[in-house]
Amino acid sequence: DVKVTQSSRYLVKRTGEKVFLECVQDMDHENMFWYRQDPGLGLRLIYFSYDVKMKEKGDIPEGYSVSREKKERFSLILESASTNQTSMYLCASSSLNQPQHFGDGTRLSIL
Amino acid sequence: GQQVMQIPQYQHVQEGEDFTTYCNSSTTLSNIQWYKQRPGGHPVFLIQLVKSGEVKKQKRLTFQFGEAKKNSSLHITATQTTDVGTYFCAGAGGYQKVTFGTGTKLQVIP
């Protein structure tokens, strides 16, 4: 069974901090994704990657960056956290043209 | 860019009643996927539709893909309390990227 693991379920940070969210998948999937989920807005794509060292902007990339140095790991970086980045962050992975498998999510609060 | 809208945003039904959620894309899709997210959980894949006019069933759930491949629906017959959750459609238009709908939150009253 596919396992997508996010490093933290809950995280509290302060405004201006640099924040790292980590995601690891164990199924050798090519594609990895970062979403944020907010009430009434569904899942919005921040960034995705279809190969090691490759990244593509999603619909809301502003204020975020990503890193994919190894196939199994996809990191989301908040360069300087702001209160409007308080949200649930979901990581997902998939094979080519296949459905996505999600991690349990990280609920991030920026104070 | 591609937009995917879902209606309704919320639905409360009595147990045993039917439920339908609708998904509409601003662009033609190559395929559409449906996911369910239980309260406190993460989205879990239910099904993928690829062909124009395709209909698929999973027990009490019926999924349809429109002829123009721009809309889709999920219908649940005789809802049960286990159906509670948020249902998302996700439309694939570009390379490896899907756009998720806004979701329909279903509450089933016993």
CSV table of N, CA, C and O in Angstrom, one decimal, chain A residues 35-39 41-44 86-90 107, chain B residues 37 41-43 86 88:
chain,number,residue,atom,x,y,z
A,35,TYR,N,-0.5,20.9,-1.7
A,35,TYR,CA,-1.7,21.7,-1.7
A,35,TYR,C,-1.9,22.4,-0.3
A,35,TYR,O,-1.4,21.9,0.7
A,36,ARG,N,-2.7,23.4,-0.3
A,36,ARG,CA,-3.3,23.9,0.9
A,36,ARG,C,-4.8,23.8,0.9
A,36,ARG,O,-5.4,24.0,-0.2
A,37,GLN,N,-5.4,23.5,2.0
A,37,GLN,CA,-6.8,23.3,2.1
A,37,GLN,C,-7.4,24.3,3.1
A,37,GLN,O,-7.0,24.3,4.3
A,38,ASP,N,-8.3,25.1,2.6
A,38,ASP,CA,-9.0,26.1,3.4
A,38,ASP,C,-10.5,26.0,3.3
A,38,ASP,O,-10.9,25.7,2.2
A,39,PRO,N,-11.2,26.2,4.3
A,39,PRO,CA,-12.7,26.0,4.3
A,39,PRO,C,-13.3,26.8,3.1
A,39,PRO,O,-13.0,28.0,2.9
A,41,LEU,N,-12.7,26.7,0.0
A,41,LEU,CA,-11.8,26.9,-1.1
A,41,LEU,C,-11.3,25.6,-1.7
A,41,LEU,O,-10.6,25.6,-2.7
A,42,GLY,N,-11.6,24.5,-1.1
A,42,GLY,CA,-11.1,23.2,-1.6
A,42,GLY,C,-9.6,23.1,-1.4
A,42,GLY,O,-9.0,23.6,-0.6
A,43,LEU,N,-9.1,22.3,-2.3
A,43,LEU,CA,-7.6,22.1,-2.4
A,43,LEU,C,-7.0,22.9,-3.5
A,43,LEU,O,-7.4,22.8,-4.6
A,44,ARG,N,-6.1,23.7,-3.1
A,44,ARG,CA,-5.4,24.6,-4.1
A,44,ARG,C,-4.0,24.2,-4.2
A,44,ARG,O,-3.2,24.1,-3.2
A,86,THR,N,-1.5,30.4,7.5
A,86,THR,CA,-2.1,29.5,8.4
A,86,THR,C,-3.1,28.7,7.6
A,86,THR,O,-4.0,29.2,7.0
A,87,SER,N,-2.9,27.3,7.6
A,87,SER,CA,-3.7,26.5,6.8
A,87,SER,C,-3.4,25.0,7.1
A,87,SER,O,-2.5,24.7,7.8
A,88,MET,N,-4.2,24.1,6.4
A,88,MET,CA,-3.9,22.7,6.4
A,88,MET,C,-3.1,22.5,5.1
A,88,MET,O,-3.6,22.9,4.0
A,89,TYR,N,-1.9,21.9,5.2
A,89,TYR,CA,-1.1,21.6,4.0
A,89,TYR,C,-1.1,20.1,3.7
A,89,TYR,O,-0.8,19.3,4.6
A,90,LEU,N,-1.4,19.7,2.5
A,90,LEU,CA,-1.5,18.3,2.1
A,90,LEU,C,-0.4,18.0,1.0
A,90,LEU,O,-0.4,18.8,0.0
A,107,ARG,N,-1.3,20.7,9.9
A,107,ARG,CA,-2.0,21.9,10.2
A,107,ARG,C,-1.0,22.9,10.8
A,107,ARG,O,-0.5,22.7,11.9
B,37,GLN,N,-13.1,12.7,1.4
B,37,GLN,CA,-12.3,13.1,2.6
B,37,GLN,C,-13.3,13.0,3.8
B,37,GLN,O,-14.2,13.7,4.0
B,41,GLY,N,-9.7,13.5,8.1
B,41,GLY,CA,-8.9,12.6,7.3
B,41,GLY,C,-8.3,13.3,6.1
B,41,GLY,O,-8.5,14.5,6.0
B,42,HIS,N,-7.7,12.6,5.2
B,42,HIS,CA,-7.2,13.1,4.0
B,42,HIS,C,-8.0,12.6,2.8
B,42,HIS,O,-8.7,11.6,2.9
B,43,PRO,N,-7.9,13.3,1.7
B,43,PRO,CA,-8.7,12.8,0.5
B,43,PRO,C,-8.2,11.4,0.1
B,43,PRO,O,-7.0,11.1,0.0
B,86,THR,N,-16.5,15.0,2.8
B,86,THR,CA,-16.4,16.0,1.7
B,86,THR,C,-16.0,15.3,0.5
B,86,THR,O,-15.0,14.6,0.5
B,88,PHE,N,-14.8,15.5,-3.4
B,88,PHE,CA,-14.1,16.4,-4.4
B,88,PHE,C,-14.0,15.8,-5.7
B,88,PHE,O,-13.7,14.6,-5.8
